[in-house]
XYZ file of C-alpha atoms in Angstrom:
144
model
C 79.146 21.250 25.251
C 80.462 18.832 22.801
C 82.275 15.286 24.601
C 85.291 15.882 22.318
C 86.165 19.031 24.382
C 86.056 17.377 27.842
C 88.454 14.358 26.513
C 91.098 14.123 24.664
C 91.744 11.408 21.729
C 93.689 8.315 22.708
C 96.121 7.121 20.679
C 94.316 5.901 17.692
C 92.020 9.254 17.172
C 88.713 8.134 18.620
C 87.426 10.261 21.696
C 86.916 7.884 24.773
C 83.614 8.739 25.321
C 82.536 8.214 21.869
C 84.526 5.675 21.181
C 82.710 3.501 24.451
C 79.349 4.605 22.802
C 80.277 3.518 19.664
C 82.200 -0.015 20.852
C 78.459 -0.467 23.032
C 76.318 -0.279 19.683
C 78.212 -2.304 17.865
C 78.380 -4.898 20.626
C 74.871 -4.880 21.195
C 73.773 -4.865 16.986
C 76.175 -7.939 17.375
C 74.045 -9.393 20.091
C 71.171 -8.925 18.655
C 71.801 -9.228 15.005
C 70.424 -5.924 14.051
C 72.171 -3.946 11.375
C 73.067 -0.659 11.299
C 69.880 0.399 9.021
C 67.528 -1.051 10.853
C 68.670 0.613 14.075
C 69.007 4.094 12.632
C 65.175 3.230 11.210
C 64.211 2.664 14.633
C 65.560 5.129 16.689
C 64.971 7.796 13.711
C 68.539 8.724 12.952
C 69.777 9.181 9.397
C 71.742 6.129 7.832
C 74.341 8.609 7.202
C 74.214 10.263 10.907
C 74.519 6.739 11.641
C 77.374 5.887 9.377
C 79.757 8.711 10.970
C 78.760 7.982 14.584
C 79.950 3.948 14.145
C 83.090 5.992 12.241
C 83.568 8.699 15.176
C 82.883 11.988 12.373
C 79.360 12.289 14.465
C 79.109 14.064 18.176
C 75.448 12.965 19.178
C 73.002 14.230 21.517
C 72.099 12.958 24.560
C 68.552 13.031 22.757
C 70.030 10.290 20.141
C 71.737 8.251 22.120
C 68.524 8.222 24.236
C 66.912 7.372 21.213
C 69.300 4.726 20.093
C 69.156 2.926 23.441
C 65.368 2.874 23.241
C 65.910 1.444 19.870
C 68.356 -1.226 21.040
C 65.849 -1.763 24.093
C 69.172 -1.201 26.145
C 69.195 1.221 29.339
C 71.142 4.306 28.062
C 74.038 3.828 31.229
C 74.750 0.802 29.401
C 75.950 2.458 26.248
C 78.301 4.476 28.340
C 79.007 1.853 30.381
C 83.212 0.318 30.024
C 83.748 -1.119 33.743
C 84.023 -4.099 32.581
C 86.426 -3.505 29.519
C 90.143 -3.105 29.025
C 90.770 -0.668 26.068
C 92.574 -3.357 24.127
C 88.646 -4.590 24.154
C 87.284 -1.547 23.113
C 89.341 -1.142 20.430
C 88.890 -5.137 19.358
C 85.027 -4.989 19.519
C 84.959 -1.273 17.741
C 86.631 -2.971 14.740
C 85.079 -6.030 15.013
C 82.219 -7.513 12.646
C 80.295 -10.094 13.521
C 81.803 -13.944 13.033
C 85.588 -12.640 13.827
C 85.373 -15.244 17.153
C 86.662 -18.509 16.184
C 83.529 -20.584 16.141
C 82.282 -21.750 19.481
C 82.946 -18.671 21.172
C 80.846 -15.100 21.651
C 81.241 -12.011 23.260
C 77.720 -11.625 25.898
C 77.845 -8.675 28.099
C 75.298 -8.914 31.109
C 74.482 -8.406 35.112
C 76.007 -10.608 37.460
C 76.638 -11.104 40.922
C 80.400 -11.302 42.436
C 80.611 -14.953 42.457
C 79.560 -15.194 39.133
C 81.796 -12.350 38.164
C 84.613 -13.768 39.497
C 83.800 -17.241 37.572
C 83.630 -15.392 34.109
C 86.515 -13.832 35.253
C 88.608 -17.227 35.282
C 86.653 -18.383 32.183
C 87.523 -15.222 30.047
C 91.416 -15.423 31.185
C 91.036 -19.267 30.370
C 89.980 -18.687 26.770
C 92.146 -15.627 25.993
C 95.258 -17.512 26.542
C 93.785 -20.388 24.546
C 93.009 -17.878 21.468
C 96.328 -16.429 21.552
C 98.237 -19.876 21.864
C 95.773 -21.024 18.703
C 96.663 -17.362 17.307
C 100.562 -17.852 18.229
C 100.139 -21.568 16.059
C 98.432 -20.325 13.110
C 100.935 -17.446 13.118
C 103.704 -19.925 12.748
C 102.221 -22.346 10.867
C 101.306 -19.576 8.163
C 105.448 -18.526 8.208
C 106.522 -22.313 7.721
């Protein structure tokens, strides 16, 4: 049974589902600073399957994304994994190519305990309001 019959589309087409696969890989090819060739080389996908999966016109197997977590050395949960993700991020990091962080800032994904949780926590809210008051400037400055 295909995953675009068990959700529907949000608001901007993609299937949730896919769309959190999709959002994953692209994360972790950032991370890693893999492209999208050599990853469908490695886990033995067409460059073309590949191409419509990262542009949601693909419905993969659980064999592929197997495949392609094997290929990213990644657990396969992880790819389906958005518990720590707001869909505004989803929808940031599925459009996103790499170097669209001001400089002196990534995006790392990882295991942590609650404490540490918690401290990202304050970090992340710490530089998202800096971004958008930098954002909010360069916005107005642009108008002037």
């Amino acid at each position: 049974m295909s995953l675009k019959r068990l959700k529907p589309q949000n608001k901007h087409g993609y299937y949730m589902y896919n769309f959190i696969l999709i959002t994953n890989i692209l994360r972790i090819l950032d991370e890693k600073g893999m492209t999208k060739s050599e990853l469908a080389k490695k886990a033995g996908v067409s460059i073309a399957f590949f191409t419509d999966l990262t542009n949601d016109k693909a419905n993969p197997s659980l064999r592929i994304i197997e495949a392609i977590a094997e290929a990213l050395e990644t657990p396969l949960p992880m790819l389906l994994d958005s518990s720590d993700m707001e869909l505004a991020d989803l929808e940031v990091l599925a459009k996103r190519k790499p170097g669209k962080l001001p400089k002196g800032f990534v995006w790392k994904g990882g295991v942590l305990s609650e404490y540490e949780a918690y401290q990202v926590d304050q970090w992340d809210k710490k530089n998202r309001a800096f971004l958008t008051k930098e954002a909010k400037k360069a916005k107005t400055k642009s108008k002037q």
